[in-house]
Amino acid sequence: MSRVLLVNMPFASLRWPHLGLSLLKAAFSRQAIACDVAYFNFDFAEILGVEHYHWLADHFAFVLGGERLFAKHYFPDRLPSDAHYYREVLLPADPGMLAADYRALLDTARHIEPFLDACTAAVDWSRYDVVGFTSSFQQTMPSLCLAQRLKRLRPDIKIAFGGAACEGCMGPELLRKFPEIDYVFSGEADRTFSETVRGGIHEEHEGHKEREKREERERRCVGWESGMIDNLDELPYPDFDEYFARLARSPLSAEIDPLLVFETSRGCWWGKKCRCTFCGLNGDRLGFRSKTPDRTIDELRHLVDRYGIRRACAADNILDPRYFQSLLPMLKTAGLDLSMAFELKTNLSRQQVEILREAGLNAAQLGIESLSTPTLKLMGKGVTAIENLQTLRWFTEAGVAAQWNLLYGFPGEDPAEYARMAALLPSLYHLAPPQMAGRVRLDRFSPYFDKAEQYGIVNLRPHRAFRYVYPFSPDVLERLAYYFEYEYADGRDPLSYVQPVVEAVAAWQRLAGTVTLRYWDRPDGVLIVTDTRPGAQTFQRRLTGVERVVYLLCDTGRTLREIVGHVTATLGADRADESVVGKMLDAWISVRLMAHLDGRYLSLALRATSAVEPPAG
Ligand code: B12
Ligand code: SF4
């Protein structure tokens, strides 16, 4: 029976185990196939230092800085020069890039040969028949460099590749262009990889040396259709042992605060109905599947007990909405004491945000993307600006770290929406700011990629960074690239109208955490609002009677009709004169206590928690 080594190369994060490899290892264990996992990303980080390593992993992810370092090693003298790369790729992506940073990037190259030597020497390769490389997070060229060495050292070892960079046509193309790869697995491989190995990768090789031919190599691409797991409860628990062992013996361990990674679902239920136009997640497979709540709790308990870590990050693209009635309340009482991060769609209620918080959510990646409903409609996001805003406010209020991005450049977007957004943003400086304001990326598998013309996207071409990694013809690059560049059929340049939004976001980021807009609803029926945002006209306001009732009602965005109806029901018809209420709302909008979006009014102040003393007055 074959023995398998799974390899996690740079630039995978050091902060968590690799979920895909940990599941594959567990799948091999079930089949009684010996399998180890090598976290060579640690070996590189131990040469570079944690900070430099993560800088390369995160800062250069989309300009492929890490891939290029290894590509220069793999293809000596076949790639365009560093000076070109700097001018054509790095500077356009980051005009403020310092010369020192550029030199630091280039200087990393001298560590590659010793790193590969160390990887080669660290393992007794005669113990393995199959070596599997995972390839996302700039891992393709680092993996190929090591695979090339292995093939020279032990030509009989079978090399398999899998992971996000092998999905769709990218996998077969890698197989065609890189002779060291024997097998590519596209998509989920929980079942197919162990079955293929059990079926005899090794034996097949022994008998059929001539299988080097191109046609047959293509046959060795195992597709996702055969690999998709319908019932996620059938998956084993991931085996993180080697990650934690590697972390424990690393001199870097004191600098790394590890997280558990878990998944409760795969695919996206929203995307299955209406894929967001920019979304390339999940490759070709969006079919949503989720684990049963009992199984999820058992798995989390197992992970917490085994590894003693109580911080976790879900790899899910989206939360199963049924979990509000099942998994999340169960987590509250399960006694796991877990703090978790999840990616979430923003069509939530205040009560749901509270359920999430009580279940242990302490960070969320919110799919906000825009604060303009017409733009959100264009991208098929299925939420409105007001939903985005109220959810952001509830998360800020609940103390859950909200991470989100503000994107622009959606084909067909109305520039006037950006003028409106720029006017709105200074009212929001007391909320969690976006991590970045940036042009929407064009990813493979997204509707923008698949139906570019239909969306008014022209001149679609692989992101220029790929030319600096692969010395191949344009048609090959088209099949290898994950990110693309493009122009608009109507000739627009978003930079001509988004600048005020970009500047407002920069101001927001600078001010984050230093300004507040908060209210206290006192038992004596007085609602106190304090405001320290830049330009605030009054530090403190008192709202009573109808004002208080309306301000509290607009915790969720409300129409004027709803507001008037509510005032009539609670205070009587004589207090609910529509024009009087309308004037009150307008006055609040002018002093930025309230936002008016999509025909709805939303109170902007955060509800004070009991931990904060109400101001006197
Ligand atoms: C969760 C997630 C994260 C988490 C990390 C959690 C983690 N597990 O590492 C967070 C939010 C932190 C994150 C960060 C980033 N991410 Co991310 N992330 C994902 C996401 C949504 C799921 C990944 C996951 O764990 N899936 C579940 C596991 C079980 O699946 P898997 O790893 O793919 O493994 C399966 C198969 O691929 C296959 N397989 C995998 N390896 C191998 C190897 C062999 C030999 C075989 C046979 C099979 C095989 O079998 C496995 C089991 O079925 C994917 C999108 C997606 N849906 O895949 C993006 C994705 C992987 N991320 C991506 C990117 C770009 C990033 C960032 C650079 C973004 C950024 N600038 O912040 C960073 C990089 C961080 C780093 N350096 O490690 C890209 C990668 C693109 C690429 N071609 O490399 C993806 C594909 C999203 C996208 N479309 O842009 N990410
Ligand atoms: S962006 Fe999120 S919600 Fe939209 S299709 Fe992709 S995974 Fe689903």
mmCIF file with all atom_site columns, N, CA, C and O and ligand atoms in Angstrom, residues 267-272 274-282 286 316-318 343-345 367 369 379-381 447, ligand 2:
data_model
loop_
_atom_site.group_PDB
_atom_site.id
_atom_site.type_symbol
_atom_site.label_atom_id
_atom_site.label_alt_id
_atom_site.label_comp_id
_atom_site.label_asym_id
_atom_site.label_entity_id
_atom_site.label_seq_id
_atom_site.pdbx_PDB_ins_code
_atom_site.Cartn_x
_atom_site.Cartn_y
_atom_site.Cartn_z
_atom_site.occupancy
_atom_site.B_iso_or_equiv
_atom_site.pdbx_formal_charge
_atom_site.auth_seq_id
_atom_site.auth_comp_id
_atom_site.auth_asym_id
_atom_site.auth_atom_id
_atom_site.pdbx_PDB_model_num
ATOM   1   N  N   . GLY A 1 267 ? -20.091 25.226 -0.330  1.00 0.00 ? 267 GLY A N   1
ATOM   2   C  CA  . GLY A 1 267 ? -20.935 25.841 -1.340  1.00 0.00 ? 267 GLY A CA  1
ATOM   3   C  C   . GLY A 1 267 ? -21.618 27.084 -0.800  1.00 0.00 ? 267 GLY A C   1
ATOM   4   O  O   . GLY A 1 267 ? -21.262 27.595 0.260   1.00 0.00 ? 267 GLY A O   1
ATOM   5   N  N   . CYS A 1 268 ? -22.606 27.574 -1.557  1.00 0.00 ? 268 CYS A N   1
ATOM   6   C  CA  . CYS A 1 268 ? -23.291 28.799 -1.130  1.00 0.00 ? 268 CYS A CA  1
ATOM   7   C  C   . CYS A 1 268 ? -24.757 28.720 -1.559  1.00 0.00 ? 268 CYS A C   1
ATOM   8   O  O   . CYS A 1 268 ? -25.044 28.607 -2.753  1.00 0.00 ? 268 CYS A O   1
ATOM   9   N  N   . TRP A 1 269 ? -25.660 28.756 -0.576  1.00 0.00 ? 269 TRP A N   1
ATOM   10  C  CA  . TRP A 1 269 ? -27.093 28.658 -0.910  1.00 0.00 ? 269 TRP A CA  1
ATOM   11  C  C   . TRP A 1 269 ? -27.558 29.884 -1.680  1.00 0.00 ? 269 TRP A C   1
ATOM   12  O  O   . TRP A 1 269 ? -28.413 29.805 -2.546  1.00 0.00 ? 269 TRP A O   1
ATOM   13  N  N   . TRP A 1 270 ? -26.977 31.045 -1.383  1.00 0.00 ? 270 TRP A N   1
ATOM   14  C  CA  . TRP A 1 270 ? -27.371 32.247 -2.122  1.00 0.00 ? 270 TRP A CA  1
ATOM   15  C  C   . TRP A 1 270 ? -26.843 32.170 -3.561  1.00 0.00 ? 270 TRP A C   1
ATOM   16  O  O   . TRP A 1 270 ? -27.572 32.377 -4.525  1.00 0.00 ? 270 TRP A O   1
ATOM   17  N  N   . GLY A 1 271 ? -25.601 31.816 -3.697  1.00 0.00 ? 271 GLY A N   1
ATOM   18  C  CA  . GLY A 1 271 ? -24.976 31.745 -5.016  1.00 0.00 ? 271 GLY A CA  1
ATOM   19  C  C   . GLY A 1 271 ? -25.644 30.717 -5.914  1.00 0.00 ? 271 GLY A C   1
ATOM   20  O  O   . GLY A 1 271 ? -25.668 30.854 -7.143  1.00 0.00 ? 271 GLY A O   1
ATOM   21  N  N   . LYS A 1 272 ? -26.189 29.690 -5.320  1.00 0.00 ? 272 LYS A N   1
ATOM   22  C  CA  . LYS A 1 272 ? -26.873 28.665 -6.101  1.00 0.00 ? 272 LYS A CA  1
ATOM   23  C  C   . LYS A 1 272 ? -28.098 29.283 -6.776  1.00 0.00 ? 272 LYS A C   1
ATOM   24  O  O   . LYS A 1 272 ? -28.444 28.951 -7.902  1.00 0.00 ? 272 LYS A O   1
ATOM   25  N  N   . CYS A 1 274 ? -28.519 32.819 -7.092  1.00 0.00 ? 274 CYS A N   1
ATOM   26  C  CA  . CYS A 1 274 ? -28.183 34.063 -7.792  1.00 0.00 ? 274 CYS A CA  1
ATOM   27  C  C   . CYS A 1 274 ? -26.748 34.406 -7.413  1.00 0.00 ? 274 CYS A C   1
ATOM   28  O  O   . CYS A 1 274 ? -26.527 35.130 -6.453  1.00 0.00 ? 274 CYS A O   1
ATOM   29  N  N   . ARG A 1 275 ? -25.806 33.872 -8.145  1.00 0.00 ? 275 ARG A N   1
ATOM   30  C  CA  . ARG A 1 275 ? -24.414 34.086 -7.749  1.00 0.00 ? 275 ARG A CA  1
ATOM   31  C  C   . ARG A 1 275 ? -24.050 35.572 -7.828  1.00 0.00 ? 275 ARG A C   1
ATOM   32  O  O   . ARG A 1 275 ? -24.340 36.218 -8.845  1.00 0.00 ? 275 ARG A O   1
ATOM   33  N  N   . CYS A 1 276 ? -23.416 36.088 -6.797  1.00 0.00 ? 276 CYS A N   1
ATOM   34  C  CA  . CYS A 1 276 ? -22.971 37.475 -6.842  1.00 0.00 ? 276 CYS A CA  1
ATOM   35  C  C   . CYS A 1 276 ? -22.047 37.608 -8.062  1.00 0.00 ? 276 CYS A C   1
ATOM   36  O  O   . CYS A 1 276 ? -21.185 36.749 -8.279  1.00 0.00 ? 276 CYS A O   1
ATOM   37  N  N   . THR A 1 277 ? -22.224 38.690 -8.810  1.00 0.00 ? 277 THR A N   1
ATOM   38  C  CA  . THR A 1 277 ? -21.596 38.764 -10.137 1.00 0.00 ? 277 THR A CA  1
ATOM   39  C  C   . THR A 1 277 ? -20.067 38.708 -10.102 1.00 0.00 ? 277 THR A C   1
ATOM   40  O  O   . THR A 1 277 ? -19.435 38.354 -11.082 1.00 0.00 ? 277 THR A O   1
ATOM   41  N  N   . PHE A 1 278 ? -19.480 39.068 -8.952  1.00 0.00 ? 278 PHE A N   1
ATOM   42  C  CA  . PHE A 1 278 ? -18.012 39.104 -8.858  1.00 0.00 ? 278 PHE A CA  1
ATOM   43  C  C   . PHE A 1 278 ? -17.448 37.851 -8.179  1.00 0.00 ? 278 PHE A C   1
ATOM   44  O  O   . PHE A 1 278 ? -16.239 37.702 -8.060  1.00 0.00 ? 278 PHE A O   1
ATOM   45  N  N   . CYS A 1 279 ? -18.322 36.944 -7.762  1.00 0.00 ? 279 CYS A N   1
ATOM   46  C  CA  . CYS A 1 279 ? -17.863 35.874 -6.869  1.00 0.00 ? 279 CYS A CA  1
ATOM   47  C  C   . CYS A 1 279 ? -17.323 34.666 -7.625  1.00 0.00 ? 279 CYS A C   1
ATOM   48  O  O   . CYS A 1 279 ? -18.034 34.044 -8.420  1.00 0.00 ? 279 CYS A O   1
ATOM   49  N  N   . GLY A 1 280 ? -16.072 34.330 -7.330  1.00 0.00 ? 280 GLY A N   1
ATOM   50  C  CA  . GLY A 1 280 ? -15.464 33.147 -7.936  1.00 0.00 ? 280 GLY A CA  1
ATOM   51  C  C   . GLY A 1 280 ? -15.186 32.080 -6.894  1.00 0.00 ? 280 GLY A C   1
ATOM   52  O  O   . GLY A 1 280 ? -14.451 31.129 -7.165  1.00 0.00 ? 280 GLY A O   1
ATOM   53  N  N   . LEU A 1 281 ? -15.770 32.231 -5.706  1.00 0.00 ? 281 LEU A N   1
ATOM   54  C  CA  . LEU A 1 281 ? -15.530 31.222 -4.667  1.00 0.00 ? 281 LEU A CA  1
ATOM   55  C  C   . LEU A 1 281 ? -16.150 29.895 -5.078  1.00 0.00 ? 281 LEU A C   1
ATOM   56  O  O   . LEU A 1 281 ? -17.119 29.871 -5.828  1.00 0.00 ? 281 LEU A O   1
ATOM   57  N  N   . ASN A 1 282 ? -15.623 28.833 -4.569  1.00 0.00 ? 282 ASN A N   1
ATOM   58  C  CA  . ASN A 1 282 ? -16.156 27.489 -4.792  1.00 0.00 ? 282 ASN A CA  1
ATOM   59  C  C   . ASN A 1 282 ? -15.966 26.973 -6.211  1.00 0.00 ? 282 ASN A C   1
ATOM   60  O  O   . ASN A 1 282 ? -16.577 25.989 -6.581  1.00 0.00 ? 282 ASN A O   1
ATOM   61  N  N   . LEU A 1 286 ? -21.267 25.221 -6.527  1.00 0.00 ? 286 LEU A N   1
ATOM   62  C  CA  . LEU A 1 286 ? -21.883 26.084 -5.518  1.00 0.00 ? 286 LEU A CA  1
ATOM   63  C  C   . LEU A 1 286 ? -22.870 25.316 -4.653  1.00 0.00 ? 286 LEU A C   1
ATOM   64  O  O   . LEU A 1 286 ? -23.329 25.811 -3.640  1.00 0.00 ? 286 LEU A O   1
ATOM   65  N  N   . ASP A 1 316 ? -16.348 28.336 6.022   1.00 0.00 ? 316 ASP A N   1
ATOM   66  C  CA  . ASP A 1 316 ? -17.582 28.417 5.223   1.00 0.00 ? 316 ASP A CA  1
ATOM   67  C  C   . ASP A 1 316 ? -17.645 29.718 4.425   1.00 0.00 ? 316 ASP A C   1
ATOM   68  O  O   . ASP A 1 316 ? -17.151 30.747 4.879   1.00 0.00 ? 316 ASP A O   1
ATOM   69  N  N   . ASN A 1 317 ? -18.316 29.658 3.284   1.00 0.00 ? 317 ASN A N   1
ATOM   70  C  CA  . ASN A 1 317 ? -18.548 30.876 2.511   1.00 0.00 ? 317 ASN A CA  1
ATOM   71  C  C   . ASN A 1 317 ? -19.729 31.652 3.056   1.00 0.00 ? 317 ASN A C   1
ATOM   72  O  O   . ASN A 1 317 ? -19.837 32.855 2.871   1.00 0.00 ? 317 ASN A O   1
ATOM   73  N  N   . ILE A 1 318 ? -20.637 30.935 3.698   1.00 0.00 ? 318 ILE A N   1
ATOM   74  C  CA  . ILE A 1 318 ? -21.897 31.552 4.124   1.00 0.00 ? 318 ILE A CA  1
ATOM   75  C  C   . ILE A 1 318 ? -22.497 30.657 5.206   1.00 0.00 ? 318 ILE A C   1
ATOM   76  O  O   . ILE A 1 318 ? -22.261 29.441 5.211   1.00 0.00 ? 318 ILE A O   1
ATOM   77  N  N   . GLU A 1 343 ? -17.960 34.029 8.009   1.00 0.00 ? 343 GLU A N   1
ATOM   78  C  CA  . GLU A 1 343 ? -18.357 34.935 6.919   1.00 0.00 ? 343 GLU A CA  1
ATOM   79  C  C   . GLU A 1 343 ? -19.869 34.986 6.891   1.00 0.00 ? 343 GLU A C   1
ATOM   80  O  O   . GLU A 1 343 ? -20.517 33.937 6.944   1.00 0.00 ? 343 GLU A O   1
ATOM   81  N  N   . LEU A 1 344 ? -20.438 36.201 6.806   1.00 0.00 ? 344 LEU A N   1
ATOM   82  C  CA  . LEU A 1 344 ? -21.890 36.312 6.916   1.00 0.00 ? 344 LEU A CA  1
ATOM   83  C  C   . LEU A 1 344 ? -22.474 37.223 5.854   1.00 0.00 ? 344 LEU A C   1
ATOM   84  O  O   . LEU A 1 344 ? -21.878 38.241 5.493   1.00 0.00 ? 344 LEU A O   1
ATOM   85  N  N   . LYS A 1 345 ? -23.652 36.843 5.398   1.00 0.00 ? 345 LYS A N   1
ATOM   86  C  CA  . LYS A 1 345 ? -24.464 37.735 4.586   1.00 0.00 ? 345 LYS A CA  1
ATOM   87  C  C   . LYS A 1 345 ? -25.161 38.683 5.561   1.00 0.00 ? 345 LYS A C   1
ATOM   88  O  O   . LYS A 1 345 ? -25.395 38.318 6.714   1.00 0.00 ? 345 LYS A O   1
ATOM   89  N  N   . GLY A 1 367 ? -20.440 40.429 4.206   1.00 0.00 ? 367 GLY A N   1
ATOM   90  C  CA  . GLY A 1 367 ? -20.505 40.623 2.751   1.00 0.00 ? 367 GLY A CA  1
ATOM   91  C  C   . GLY A 1 367 ? -21.190 41.932 2.410   1.00 0.00 ? 367 GLY A C   1
ATOM   92  O  O   . GLY A 1 367 ? -22.235 41.947 1.768   1.00 0.00 ? 367 GLY A O   1
ATOM   93  N  N   . GLU A 1 369 ? -19.831 44.991 0.824   1.00 0.00 ? 369 GLU A N   1
ATOM   94  C  CA  . GLU A 1 369 ? -19.363 45.398 -0.515  1.00 0.00 ? 369 GLU A CA  1
ATOM   95  C  C   . GLU A 1 369 ? -19.766 46.813 -0.967  1.00 0.00 ? 369 GLU A C   1
ATOM   96  O  O   . GLU A 1 369 ? -19.020 47.462 -1.672  1.00 0.00 ? 369 GLU A O   1
ATOM   97  N  N   . MET A 1 379 ? -24.876 43.864 -8.542  1.00 0.00 ? 379 MET A N   1
ATOM   98  C  CA  . MET A 1 379 ? -24.000 42.711 -8.268  1.00 0.00 ? 379 MET A CA  1
ATOM   99  C  C   . MET A 1 379 ? -24.790 41.512 -7.751  1.00 0.00 ? 379 MET A C   1
ATOM   100 O  O   . MET A 1 379 ? -24.200 40.507 -7.351  1.00 0.00 ? 379 MET A O   1
ATOM   101 N  N   . GLY A 1 380 ? -26.115 41.606 -7.723  1.00 0.00 ? 380 GLY A N   1
ATOM   102 C  CA  . GLY A 1 380 ? -26.943 40.465 -7.319  1.00 0.00 ? 380 GLY A CA  1
ATOM   103 C  C   . GLY A 1 380 ? -26.697 40.022 -5.892  1.00 0.00 ? 380 GLY A C   1
ATOM   104 O  O   . GLY A 1 380 ? -26.776 38.840 -5.565  1.00 0.00 ? 380 GLY A O   1
ATOM   105 N  N   . LYS A 1 381 ? -26.414 40.986 -5.028  1.00 0.00 ? 381 LYS A N   1
ATOM   106 C  CA  . LYS A 1 381 ? -25.987 40.638 -3.678  1.00 0.00 ? 381 LYS A CA  1
ATOM   107 C  C   . LYS A 1 381 ? -27.150 40.187 -2.797  1.00 0.00 ? 381 LYS A C   1
ATOM   108 O  O   . LYS A 1 381 ? -26.956 39.527 -1.766  1.00 0.00 ? 381 LYS A O   1
ATOM   109 N  N   . PRO A 1 447 ? -19.527 35.183 -12.462 1.00 0.00 ? 447 PRO A N   1
ATOM   110 C  CA  . PRO A 1 447 ? -20.353 35.564 -13.610 1.00 0.00 ? 447 PRO A CA  1
ATOM   111 C  C   . PRO A 1 447 ? -19.673 36.631 -14.477 1.00 0.00 ? 447 PRO A C   1
ATOM   112 O  O   . PRO A 1 447 ? -19.778 36.587 -15.698 1.00 0.00 ? 447 PRO A O   1
HETATM 113 S  S1  . SF4 B 2 .   ? -20.096 36.393 -2.598  1.00 0.00 ? 2   SF4 B S1  1
HETATM 114 FE FE1 . SF4 B 2 .   ? -20.721 35.115 -0.876  1.00 0.00 ? 2   SF4 B FE1 1
HETATM 115 S  S2  . SF4 B 2 .   ? -22.972 35.176 -0.970  1.00 0.00 ? 2   SF4 B S2  1
HETATM 116 FE FE2 . SF4 B 2 .   ? -22.269 35.849 -2.964  1.00 0.00 ? 2   SF4 B FE2 1
HETATM 117 S  S3  . SF4 B 2 .   ? -22.269 33.967 -4.200  1.00 0.00 ? 2   SF4 B S3  1
HETATM 118 FE FE3 . SF4 B 2 .   ? -20.193 34.257 -3.348  1.00 0.00 ? 2   SF4 B FE3 1
HETATM 119 S  S4  . SF4 B 2 .   ? -20.136 33.019 -1.497  1.00 0.00 ? 2   SF4 B S4  1
HETATM 120 FE FE4 . SF4 B 2 .   ? -22.304 33.332 -2.055  1.00 0.00 ? 2   SF4 B FE4 1
#
